[in-house]
Amino acid sequence: MRRDVAIVGAGYVGLPLAQVFAEAGQGVVLLDLDADRVAAINKGESYIEDVPSDALASLVEQGLVSATTDYDAVREADAILIALPTPLSPNREPDLSIVLGAVRMLARRLRPGHLVILESTTYPGTTREEVQPLLEESGLRAGSDFFLAFSPERVDPGRSDWTTKTTPKIVGGITAACTERACELYSRALDTVIPVSTPEAAELTKLLENIFRSVNIALVNELAQLCDRMGVDVWEVVEAAATKPFGFMSFQPGPGLGGHCLPVDPFYLSWKAREFDFYTEFIELAGKVNENMPYFCLEKITRALNSRERSVRGSKVHLLGVAYKADVGDLRESPALKLIELLRAEGANVSYHDPHVPELPEYGLSSADPDGTLEAADCVAIVTAHSGIDYDRLVERARIVVDFRNATGKNGTANGRVWKL
Ligand SMILES: NC(=O)c1ccc[n+]([C@@H]2O[C@H](COP(=O)([O-])OP(=O)(O)OC[C@H]3O[C@@H](n4cnc5c(N)ncnc54)[C@H](O)[C@@H]3O)[C@@H](O)[C@H]2O)c1
């Protein structure tokens, strides 16, 4: 089997990337430590919503995609793309241990001509200050013996209008030759490739994008709390403002940030900024406002129950949607999990329904059948508005609905039993 590209990490980023390269005729080997994932890929079974199993199965059958747990597989590939997690440590500092552990493994297998590209989101300087020295322990030099670049992944799981293939790809190499090699690789499979002058510029581009979202979401979340006190419908205000054809971009309030990116990535930059005696106030403030949202949601549920002379303690609270966003099953940093903890701490009896999340083993919960559960609940809280759910019927059946996503729309408020964020 031909192996043009090795992708380290077969997750939300790595698997769609493999599909795109393979569909462009490139031979791809995916390297992942999770043996179950590797076995699933080799059987043509996808576990990522954006990659349909039939498409994957066809690529596996044609010999264009395979997976392995063996790092030696990278030896035969021309290019190695790293799509590994970049989490925060328990004290909220960048934790590059997964990426750097993998880079050490790659260094031992590096050969002249190899192109290595880091795709994981990280702070400016990671590629040059952390990855390059480890790879050069091989005795090979970046820019002459092998090529090294950073190219951020911008995929938005669950989105169909912009995909891994159609979203422009930013590329910054350690040298001009590195940038050129990396651009050539991506041009084989992606529609648009945009070179920038350095890996640092590419690293910071991705962070700017995520910080921009985090700050704007925090702005509407703060406004939602003020609107709550003023008795103004924040959803109506955002919708009305969005009619301005210029100078305004619409962001929706909600129960808080989730996913691997927005609650995590901005703090990679605020950590790095401190090295330069610089404090990134917007990042910290946005983090504070967004992290407070599950507490505000608890308050809203408490007030809704109170209006029916019920306390949170002993009430049955049913959460609709626990994934961090609509139409995916991704639970990482989901504000619903925080809300479950807060509700339980107040003595609520929590159940949930989520068509994408059958089990929450850490909470001892399974997705409950809505039939019967909705009527029995003292309060139904819409935390994530998956499509395919009949929200009008929900409003008819539930005793109280607390809607953090405006899923019930205007019908909801008219009904009088709906409390919106
Ligand atoms: N998920 C997104 O929406 C998204 C979007 C843009 C950028 N990113 C960034 O891309 C990077 C990867 O994120 P993801 O969402 O694809 O992660 P993920 O958790 O979905 O996938 C990572 C994969 O790496 C594997 N893995 C872990 N350690 C390994 C190792 N040492 N060697 C080989 N495999 C290993 C895991 O088993 C997993 O399959 C992160 O830096 C993230 O910030 C993610």
CSV table of C-alpha atoms and ligand atoms in Angstrom, one decimal:
chain,number,residue,atom,x,y,z
A,1,MET,CA,0.0,0.0,0.0
A,2,ARG,CA,1.3,3.5,-0.9
A,3,ARG,CA,1.7,5.9,2.0
A,4,ASP,CA,2.0,9.5,1.0
A,5,VAL,CA,0.7,11.0,4.3
A,6,ALA,CA,0.9,9.8,7.9
A,7,ILE,CA,-1.6,11.4,10.3
A,8,VAL,CA,-0.8,11.1,14.0
A,9,GLY,CA,-4.1,11.2,15.9
A,10,ALA,CA,-7.3,9.9,14.3
A,11,GLY,CA,-9.8,12.1,16.1
A,12,TYR,CA,-12.1,14.9,15.1
A,13,VAL,CA,-9.3,16.5,13.1
A,14,GLY,CA,-7.2,13.6,11.9
A,15,LEU,CA,-10.0,11.4,10.5
A,16,PRO,CA,-11.7,14.0,8.3
A,17,LEU,CA,-8.2,15.1,7.1
A,18,ALA,CA,-7.4,11.5,6.1
A,19,GLN,CA,-10.6,11.3,4.2
A,20,VAL,CA,-9.9,14.5,2.2
A,21,PHE,CA,-6.3,13.4,1.3
A,22,ALA,CA,-7.5,9.9,0.4
A,23,GLU,CA,-10.3,11.2,-1.8
A,24,ALA,CA,-7.7,13.2,-3.6
A,25,GLY,CA,-5.9,10.0,-4.4
A,26,GLN,CA,-3.2,10.2,-1.6
A,27,GLY,CA,-2.4,7.1,0.4
A,28,VAL,CA,-3.0,7.8,4.1
A,29,VAL,CA,-1.9,5.9,7.2
A,30,LEU,CA,-3.5,7.0,10.4
A,31,LEU,CA,-1.5,6.4,13.6
A,32,ASP,CA,-3.4,6.3,16.9
A,33,LEU,CA,-2.7,4.7,20.2
A,34,ASP,CA,-6.3,3.7,20.7
A,35,ALA,CA,-6.5,0.1,19.3
A,36,ASP,CA,-10.3,0.2,19.1
A,37,ARG,CA,-10.2,3.3,16.9
A,38,VAL,CA,-7.5,1.7,14.7
A,39,ALA,CA,-9.6,-1.5,14.4
A,40,ALA,CA,-12.7,0.5,13.5
A,41,ILE,CA,-11.0,2.4,10.8
A,42,ASN,CA,-9.5,-0.7,9.2
A,43,LYS,CA,-13.1,-2.2,9.2
A,44,GLY,CA,-14.3,1.0,7.5
A,45,GLU,CA,-16.4,2.0,10.6
A,46,SER,CA,-16.3,5.7,11.4
A,47,TYR,CA,-16.8,7.1,14.9
A,48,ILE,CA,-16.7,10.7,13.8
A,49,GLU,CA,-20.0,12.2,12.6
A,50,ASP,CA,-18.4,14.2,9.8
A,51,VAL,CA,-16.9,11.1,8.2
A,52,PRO,CA,-19.6,8.7,6.8
A,53,SER,CA,-18.8,5.0,7.3
A,54,ASP,CA,-19.6,4.2,3.7
A,55,ALA,CA,-17.1,6.8,2.4
A,56,LEU,CA,-14.4,5.5,4.8
A,57,ALA,CA,-15.1,1.9,4.0
A,58,SER,CA,-14.7,2.6,0.3
A,59,LEU,CA,-11.3,4.3,0.9
A,60,VAL,CA,-10.1,1.5,3.1
A,61,GLU,CA,-11.2,-1.0,0.4
A,62,GLN,CA,-9.3,0.9,-2.3
A,63,GLY,CA,-6.2,0.7,-0.1
A,64,LEU,CA,-6.1,4.5,0.3
A,65,VAL,CA,-6.7,4.6,4.1
A,66,SER,CA,-5.3,2.3,6.8
A,67,ALA,CA,-4.7,2.7,10.5
A,68,THR,CA,-2.1,1.4,12.9
A,69,THR,CA,-0.8,1.8,16.5
A,70,ASP,CA,2.8,1.4,15.3
A,71,TYR,CA,4.8,4.5,14.9
A,72,ASP,CA,7.1,2.8,12.4
A,73,ALA,CA,4.4,3.4,9.8
A,74,VAL,CA,5.6,7.0,9.5
A,75,ARG,CA,8.9,5.9,8.0
A,76,GLU,CA,7.3,5.1,4.6
A,77,ALA,CA,5.2,8.3,4.4
A,78,ASP,CA,6.5,11.5,2.8
A,79,ALA,CA,4.6,13.8,5.1
A,80,ILE,CA,3.7,13.4,8.8
A,81,LEU,CA,0.8,15.5,10.1
A,82,ILE,CA,0.3,15.8,13.8
A,83,ALA,CA,-3.4,16.1,15.0
A,84,LEU,CA,-3.1,15.3,18.7
A,85,PRO,CA,-4.9,16.9,21.7
A,86,THR,CA,-3.5,20.0,23.3
A,87,PRO,CA,-5.4,20.2,26.6
A,88,LEU,CA,-4.8,22.4,29.7
A,89,SER,CA,-3.2,21.0,32.8
A,90,PRO,CA,-5.3,20.9,36.0
A,91,ASN,CA,-4.0,24.4,36.9
A,92,ARG,CA,-5.0,25.6,33.4
A,93,GLU,CA,-1.6,25.8,31.8
A,94,PRO,CA,-0.8,24.4,28.3
A,95,ASP,CA,-0.1,20.7,28.5
A,96,LEU,CA,1.9,19.8,25.4
A,97,SER,CA,3.0,16.4,26.8
A,98,ILE,CA,0.9,14.4,24.3
A,99,VAL,CA,2.3,16.3,21.3
A,100,LEU,CA,5.9,16.4,22.5
A,101,GLY,CA,5.8,12.7,23.5
A,102,ALA,CA,4.7,11.9,19.9
A,103,VAL,CA,7.3,14.2,18.4
A,104,ARG,CA,10.0,12.2,20.4
A,105,MET,CA,8.7,9.0,18.8
A,106,LEU,CA,8.8,10.7,15.4
A,107,ALA,CA,12.3,12.0,15.8
A,108,ARG,CA,13.6,8.4,16.1
A,109,ARG,CA,12.0,7.6,12.8
A,110,LEU,CA,12.8,10.9,10.9
A,111,ARG,CA,14.6,10.6,7.6
A,112,PRO,CA,15.9,13.1,5.1
A,113,GLY,CA,13.1,14.7,3.0
A,114,HIS,CA,10.4,14.1,5.6
A,115,LEU,CA,7.8,16.9,5.9
A,116,VAL,CA,6.4,17.3,9.4
A,117,ILE,CA,3.4,19.6,10.1
A,118,LEU,CA,1.9,20.3,13.4
A,119,GLU,CA,-1.9,20.9,13.2
A,120,SER,CA,-2.7,20.9,16.9
A,121,THR,CA,-3.8,24.3,18.3
A,122,THR,CA,-1.1,25.8,20.4
A,123,TYR,CA,0.7,29.0,21.5
A,124,PRO,CA,3.0,30.9,19.2
A,125,GLY,CA,6.5,29.5,19.4
A,126,THR,CA,5.6,25.8,19.9
A,127,THR,CA,6.8,24.6,16.5
A,128,ARG,CA,10.1,26.5,16.6
A,129,GLU,CA,10.9,26.3,20.3
A,130,GLU,CA,9.5,22.9,21.2
A,131,VAL,CA,9.0,20.7,18.2
A,132,GLN,CA,12.0,21.7,16.1
A,133,PRO,CA,14.7,20.9,18.8
A,134,LEU,CA,13.2,17.5,19.5
A,135,LEU,CA,13.1,16.6,15.9
A,136,GLU,CA,16.7,17.8,15.4
A,137,GLU,CA,17.9,15.4,18.1
A,138,SER,CA,17.7,13.0,15.1
A,139,GLY,CA,20.8,14.7,13.8
A,140,LEU,CA,18.8,16.1,10.8
A,141,ARG,CA,18.3,19.9,10.4
A,142,ALA,CA,15.0,21.6,9.8
A,143,GLY,CA,14.8,23.5,6.5
A,144,SER,CA,17.6,21.5,4.8
A,145,ASP,CA,17.4,17.8,5.8
A,146,PHE,CA,13.7,17.8,6.7
A,147,PHE,CA,10.9,20.3,6.5
A,148,LEU,CA,8.8,21.6,9.4
A,149,ALA,CA,5.7,23.8,9.4
A,150,PHE,CA,2.6,24.7,11.4
A,151,SER,CA,-0.8,24.6,9.9
A,152,PRO,CA,-3.9,25.1,12.1
A,153,GLU,CA,-6.9,22.9,11.6
A,154,ARG,CA,-10.1,25.0,11.4
A,155,VAL,CA,-12.7,22.2,11.2
A,156,ASP,CA,-16.0,22.9,12.9
A,157,PRO,CA,-17.4,19.4,13.6
A,158,GLY,CA,-21.0,19.0,12.4
A,159,ARG,CA,-20.8,21.8,9.9
A,160,SER,CA,-21.5,21.1,6.2
A,161,ASP,CA,-21.3,24.5,4.5
A,162,TRP,CA,-17.5,24.6,5.2
A,163,THR,CA,-15.5,21.5,5.4
A,164,THR,CA,-11.9,20.4,5.9
A,165,LYS,CA,-11.6,20.5,2.1
A,166,THR,CA,-13.2,23.9,1.4
A,167,THR,CA,-12.0,25.9,4.4
A,168,PRO,CA,-8.8,27.8,3.5
A,169,LYS,CA,-5.7,26.3,5.0
A,170,ILE,CA,-3.1,28.6,6.7
A,171,VAL,CA,0.5,27.4,6.5
A,172,GLY,CA,3.7,28.8,8.1
A,173,GLY,CA,7.0,27.0,7.7
A,174,ILE,CA,10.2,27.3,9.7
A,175,THR,CA,11.9,28.4,6.4
A,176,ALA,CA,10.5,29.5,3.0
A,177,ALA,CA,11.3,26.0,1.7
A,178,CYS,CA,9.3,24.4,4.5
A,179,THR,CA,6.3,26.7,3.7
A,180,GLU,CA,6.6,25.8,0.1
A,181,ARG,CA,6.7,22.0,0.7
A,182,ALA,CA,3.7,22.2,3.1
A,183,CYS,CA,1.7,24.3,0.7
A,184,GLU,CA,2.4,21.8,-2.1
A,185,LEU,CA,1.2,19.0,0.1
A,186,TYR,CA,-2.1,20.6,1.1
A,187,SER,CA,-2.7,21.8,-2.5
A,188,ARG,CA,-3.0,18.2,-3.5
A,189,ALA,CA,-6.2,17.8,-1.5
A,190,LEU,CA,-7.6,21.2,-0.3
A,191,ASP,CA,-9.2,24.0,-2.3
A,192,THR,CA,-7.3,27.0,-0.9
A,193,VAL,CA,-3.9,27.2,0.8
A,194,ILE,CA,-2.7,30.5,2.3
A,195,PRO,CA,1.0,30.8,3.2
A,196,VAL,CA,2.0,33.1,6.1
A,197,SER,CA,5.6,34.2,6.9
A,198,THR,CA,6.3,32.1,10.0
A,199,PRO,CA,4.9,29.3,12.1
A,200,GLU,CA,4.3,31.8,14.9
A,201,ALA,CA,1.9,33.8,12.6
A,202,ALA,CA,0.1,30.6,11.7
A,203,GLU,CA,-0.1,29.5,15.4
A,204,LEU,CA,-1.5,32.9,16.4
A,205,THR,CA,-4.0,33.1,13.6
A,206,LYS,CA,-5.8,30.0,15.0
A,207,LEU,CA,-5.8,31.5,18.5
A,208,LEU,CA,-7.1,34.8,17.2
A,209,GLU,CA,-10.0,33.0,15.5
A,210,ASN,CA,-10.9,31.1,18.7
A,211,ILE,CA,-10.4,34.1,21.0
A,212,PHE,CA,-12.6,36.2,18.7
A,213,ARG,CA,-15.4,33.7,19.2
A,214,SER,CA,-14.9,33.4,22.9
A,215,VAL,CA,-14.9,37.2,23.5
A,216,ASN,CA,-18.0,37.8,21.3
A,217,ILE,CA,-19.9,34.9,23.0
A,218,ALA,CA,-19.0,36.3,26.4
A,219,LEU,CA,-20.3,39.7,25.3
A,220,VAL,CA,-23.8,38.3,24.4
A,221,ASN,CA,-23.7,36.1,27.5
A,222,GLU,CA,-23.1,39.2,29.7
A,223,LEU,CA,-25.9,41.0,27.8
A,224,ALA,CA,-28.2,38.0,28.3
A,225,GLN,CA,-27.8,38.4,32.1
A,226,LEU,CA,-28.5,42.1,32.0
A,227,CYS,CA,-31.5,41.5,29.7
A,228,ASP,CA,-32.8,39.0,32.3
A,229,ARG,CA,-32.8,41.7,34.9
A,230,MET,CA,-34.3,44.3,32.6
A,231,GLY,CA,-37.0,42.0,31.3
A,232,VAL,CA,-35.8,42.4,27.7
A,233,ASP,CA,-35.6,39.4,25.3
A,234,VAL,CA,-31.9,39.0,24.4
A,235,TRP,CA,-32.7,36.8,21.5
A,236,GLU,CA,-34.9,39.4,19.9
A,237,VAL,CA,-32.2,42.0,20.4
A,238,VAL,CA,-29.5,39.8,18.8
A,239,GLU,CA,-31.8,39.0,15.9
A,240,ALA,CA,-32.7,42.6,15.4
A,241,ALA,CA,-29.0,43.7,15.5
A,242,ALA,CA,-28.2,41.0,13.0
A,243,THR,CA,-30.4,42.8,10.4
A,244,LYS,CA,-27.7,45.5,10.1
A,245,PRO,CA,-25.9,44.6,6.9
A,246,PHE,CA,-22.5,45.8,7.9
A,247,GLY,CA,-20.4,46.3,11.1
A,248,PHE,CA,-22.2,43.7,13.2
A,249,MET,CA,-21.7,39.9,13.4
A,250,SER,CA,-24.2,37.8,15.2
A,251,PHE,CA,-23.2,35.6,18.2
A,252,GLN,CA,-25.8,33.7,20.3
A,253,PRO,CA,-25.8,33.5,24.0
A,254,GLY,CA,-26.0,30.1,25.7
A,255,PRO,CA,-25.2,27.9,28.7
A,256,GLY,CA,-21.5,28.3,28.4
A,257,LEU,CA,-18.6,27.3,26.1
A,258,GLY,CA,-17.8,23.7,25.3
A,259,GLY,CA,-15.7,21.5,23.0
A,260,HIS,CA,-12.0,21.1,22.9
A,261,CYS,CA,-11.3,24.6,21.5
A,262,LEU,CA,-13.0,27.6,22.9
A,263,PRO,CA,-12.8,26.8,26.6
A,264,VAL,CA,-9.1,25.8,26.3
A,265,ASP,CA,-7.2,27.5,23.4
A,266,PRO,CA,-7.4,31.1,24.5
A,267,PHE,CA,-5.5,30.2,27.7
A,268,TYR,CA,-2.6,28.9,25.7
A,269,LEU,CA,-2.1,32.5,24.6
A,270,SER,CA,-2.6,34.1,28.0
A,271,TRP,CA,0.0,31.7,29.4
A,272,LYS,CA,2.5,32.6,26.7
A,273,ALA,CA,1.8,36.3,27.0
A,274,ARG,CA,3.0,36.3,30.7
A,275,GLU,CA,6.5,35.4,29.4
A,276,PHE,CA,6.4,38.9,27.8
A,277,ASP,CA,5.1,40.7,30.9
A,278,PHE,CA,1.7,41.0,29.2
A,279,TYR,CA,-1.8,40.3,30.5
A,280,THR,CA,-4.5,39.4,28.0
A,281,GLU,CA,-7.4,41.0,29.8
A,282,PHE,CA,-10.0,40.2,27.1
A,283,ILE,CA,-9.2,36.5,27.3
A,284,GLU,CA,-9.5,36.3,31.0
A,285,LEU,CA,-12.7,38.4,31.2
A,286,ALA,CA,-14.3,36.3,28.4
A,287,GLY,CA,-13.3,33.1,30.3
A,288,LYS,CA,-14.8,34.5,33.5
A,289,VAL,CA,-18.1,35.4,31.9
A,290,ASN,CA,-18.5,32.2,30.0
A,291,GLU,CA,-17.5,30.0,32.9
A,292,ASN,CA,-20.2,31.6,35.0
A,293,MET,CA,-23.0,30.7,32.6
A,294,PRO,CA,-23.8,27.3,34.0
A,295,TYR,CA,-24.2,29.0,37.4
A,296,PHE,CA,-26.6,31.5,35.8
A,297,CYS,CA,-28.5,28.6,34.2
A,298,LEU,CA,-28.8,27.0,37.6
A,299,GLU,CA,-30.2,30.3,39.0
A,300,LYS,CA,-32.7,30.5,36.1
A,301,ILE,CA,-33.9,26.9,36.7
A,302,THR,CA,-34.2,27.7,40.5
A,303,ARG,CA,-36.3,30.8,39.7
A,304,ALA,CA,-38.5,28.9,37.3
A,305,LEU,CA,-39.2,26.1,39.9
A,306,ASN,CA,-39.7,28.7,42.5
A,307,SER,CA,-42.5,30.2,40.4
A,308,ARG,CA,-44.3,26.9,40.9
A,309,GLU,CA,-43.5,26.9,44.6
A,310,ARG,CA,-41.0,24.1,44.1
A,311,SER,CA,-37.4,24.0,45.3
A,312,VAL,CA,-34.5,22.5,43.3
A,313,ARG,CA,-34.0,20.0,46.1
A,314,GLY,CA,-36.2,17.0,45.3
A,315,SER,CA,-37.3,18.3,41.9
A,316,LYS,CA,-37.0,16.2,38.8
A,317,VAL,CA,-35.0,18.2,36.3
A,318,HIS,CA,-34.7,16.8,32.8
A,319,LEU,CA,-31.9,18.2,30.5
A,320,LEU,CA,-32.5,18.0,26.8
A,321,GLY,CA,-29.2,17.8,25.0
A,322,VAL,CA,-25.9,17.3,26.9
A,323,ALA,CA,-23.4,17.4,24.0
A,324,TYR,CA,-21.6,20.7,23.9
A,325,LYS,CA,-23.2,21.7,20.6
A,326,ALA,CA,-26.1,20.7,18.3
A,327,ASP,CA,-26.0,17.5,16.2
A,328,VAL,CA,-22.8,16.1,17.5
A,329,GLY,CA,-22.1,13.7,20.4
A,330,ASP,CA,-19.0,15.5,21.7
A,331,LEU,CA,-19.1,16.0,25.5
A,332,ARG,CA,-15.7,17.7,26.0
A,333,GLU,CA,-16.1,20.6,28.4
A,334,SER,CA,-19.8,20.5,27.8
A,335,PRO,CA,-21.5,23.1,30.1
A,336,ALA,CA,-24.3,20.5,30.5
A,337,LEU,CA,-22.0,18.4,32.6
A,338,LYS,CA,-21.3,21.3,34.9
A,339,LEU,CA,-25.0,22.0,35.1
A,340,ILE,CA,-25.7,18.4,36.1
A,341,GLU,CA,-23.1,18.7,38.9
A,342,LEU,CA,-24.5,22.0,40.1
A,343,LEU,CA,-28.1,20.7,40.1
A,344,ARG,CA,-27.1,17.5,41.9
A,345,ALA,CA,-25.2,19.6,44.5
A,346,GLU,CA,-28.5,21.4,45.2
A,347,GLY,CA,-30.4,18.1,45.5
A,348,ALA,CA,-32.1,17.9,42.2
A,349,ASN,CA,-33.0,14.5,40.6
A,350,VAL,CA,-31.4,14.9,37.2
A,351,SER,CA,-32.2,12.9,34.0
A,352,TYR,CA,-31.4,13.7,30.4
A,353,HIS,CA,-32.2,12.9,26.8
A,354,ASP,CA,-29.6,13.2,24.0
A,355,PRO,CA,-29.9,11.3,20.7
A,356,HIS,CA,-26.1,11.6,20.2
A,357,VAL,CA,-25.1,10.6,23.8
A,358,PRO,CA,-26.6,7.3,24.9
A,359,GLU,CA,-24.7,7.1,28.2
A,360,LEU,CA,-23.1,9.3,30.8
A,361,PRO,CA,-21.3,6.6,32.8
A,362,GLU,CA,-19.5,9.1,35.1
A,363,TYR,CA,-22.8,10.4,36.2
A,364,GLY,CA,-24.5,7.0,36.3
A,365,LEU,CA,-27.1,8.3,33.7
A,366,SER,CA,-28.4,6.9,30.4
A,367,SER,CA,-30.4,8.9,27.9
A,368,ALA,CA,-34.0,8.6,29.0
A,369,ASP,CA,-36.8,8.0,26.6
A,370,PRO,CA,-38.7,11.3,26.3
A,371,ASP,CA,-42.0,9.6,26.5
A,372,GLY,CA,-43.2,9.8,30.1
A,373,THR,CA,-40.0,11.6,31.3
A,374,LEU,CA,-41.1,15.0,29.9
A,375,GLU,CA,-44.4,15.0,31.6
A,376,ALA,CA,-43.0,13.6,34.9
A,377,ALA,CA,-40.3,16.3,35.1
A,378,ASP,CA,-40.8,19.4,37.2
A,379,CYS,CA,-38.6,21.3,34.8
A,380,VAL,CA,-37.2,20.5,31.3
A,381,ALA,CA,-34.1,22.5,30.5
A,382,ILE,CA,-33.0,22.8,26.8
A,383,VAL,CA,-29.2,22.8,27.1
A,384,THR,CA,-28.3,21.8,23.5
A,385,ALA,CA,-30.8,22.2,20.7
A,386,HIS,CA,-30.3,19.1,18.5
A,387,SER,CA,-32.2,19.1,15.3
A,388,GLY,CA,-35.0,16.4,14.9
A,389,ILE,CA,-36.6,17.3,18.2
A,390,ASP,CA,-40.2,18.5,18.2
A,391,TYR,CA,-39.8,21.6,20.4
A,392,ASP,CA,-43.5,22.7,19.9
A,393,ARG,CA,-44.6,19.4,21.3
A,394,LEU,CA,-42.2,19.6,24.1
A,395,VAL,CA,-43.7,22.9,25.2
A,396,GLU,CA,-47.1,21.4,25.1
A,397,ARG,CA,-46.1,18.4,27.2
A,398,ALA,CA,-43.6,19.8,29.8
A,399,ARG,CA,-44.7,21.6,33.0
A,400,ILE,CA,-41.9,24.2,32.8
A,401,VAL,CA,-39.3,24.6,30.0
A,402,VAL,CA,-36.2,26.6,30.6
A,403,ASP,CA,-34.7,27.2,27.2
A,404,PHE,CA,-31.0,28.2,27.0
A,405,ARG,CA,-30.9,28.0,23.2
A,406,ASN,CA,-34.1,29.8,22.0
A,407,ALA,CA,-35.1,26.4,20.6
A,408,THR,CA,-38.7,27.1,21.4
A,409,GLY,CA,-38.6,30.4,19.5
A,410,LYS,CA,-41.4,32.9,19.8
A,411,ASN,CA,-44.1,30.2,20.4
A,412,GLY,CA,-42.5,29.4,23.7
A,413,THR,CA,-42.8,32.8,25.4
A,414,ALA,CA,-46.5,33.1,24.3
A,415,ASN,CA,-47.2,29.9,26.1
A,416,GLY,CA,-46.1,31.3,29.5
A,417,ARG,CA,-44.5,28.2,30.7
A,418,VAL,CA,-41.2,28.8,29.0
A,419,TRP,CA,-38.3,30.6,30.6
A,420,LYS,CA,-35.7,31.7,28.2
A,421,LEU,CA,-32.1,32.6,28.8
B,1,LIG,N1,-12.2,19.1,17.5
B,1,LIG,C1,-12.2,20.3,16.9
B,1,LIG,O1,-13.2,20.8,16.6
B,1,LIG,C2,-10.9,20.9,16.5
B,1,LIG,C3,-10.9,22.0,15.6
B,1,LIG,C4,-9.7,22.6,15.2
B,1,LIG,C5,-8.6,22.3,15.9
B,1,LIG,N2,-8.5,21.3,16.8
B,1,LIG,C6,-7.3,20.9,17.4
B,1,LIG,O2,-6.7,19.7,16.8
B,1,LIG,C7,-6.1,19.0,17.8
B,1,LIG,C8,-6.6,17.6,17.8
B,1,LIG,O3,-8.0,17.7,18.3
B,1,LIG,P1,-9.1,16.5,18.1
B,1,LIG,O4,-10.4,17.2,18.4
B,1,LIG,O5,-8.9,15.9,16.7
B,1,LIG,O6,-8.7,15.5,19.2
B,1,LIG,P2,-9.3,14.0,19.5
B,1,LIG,O7,-9.2,13.8,20.9
B,1,LIG,O8,-10.6,13.9,18.7
B,1,LIG,O9,-8.3,13.1,18.7
B,1,LIG,C9,-7.0,12.8,19.1
B,1,LIG,C10,-6.6,11.4,18.8
B,1,LIG,O10,-5.3,11.2,19.2
B,1,LIG,C11,-5.1,9.9,19.8
B,1,LIG,N3,-3.9,10.0,20.6
B,1,LIG,C12,-3.7,10.5,21.8
B,1,LIG,N4,-2.4,10.4,22.2
B,1,LIG,C13,-1.8,9.8,21.1
B,1,LIG,C14,-0.4,9.5,20.8
B,1,LIG,N5,0.6,9.8,21.7
B,1,LIG,N6,-0.1,8.9,19.6
B,1,LIG,C15,-1.1,8.7,18.7
B,1,LIG,N7,-2.4,8.9,18.9
B,1,LIG,C16,-2.7,9.5,20.1
B,1,LIG,C17,-6.4,9.7,20.6
B,1,LIG,O11,-6.6,8.3,20.8
B,1,LIG,C18,-7.4,10.3,19.6
B,1,LIG,O12,-8.0,9.4,18.7
B,1,LIG,C19,-6.1,19.7,19.1
B,1,LIG,O13,-5.0,20.6,19.3
B,1,LIG,C20,-7.3,20.6,18.9
B,1,LIG,O14,-7.3,21.8,19.6
B,1,LIG,C21,-9.7,20.6,17.1
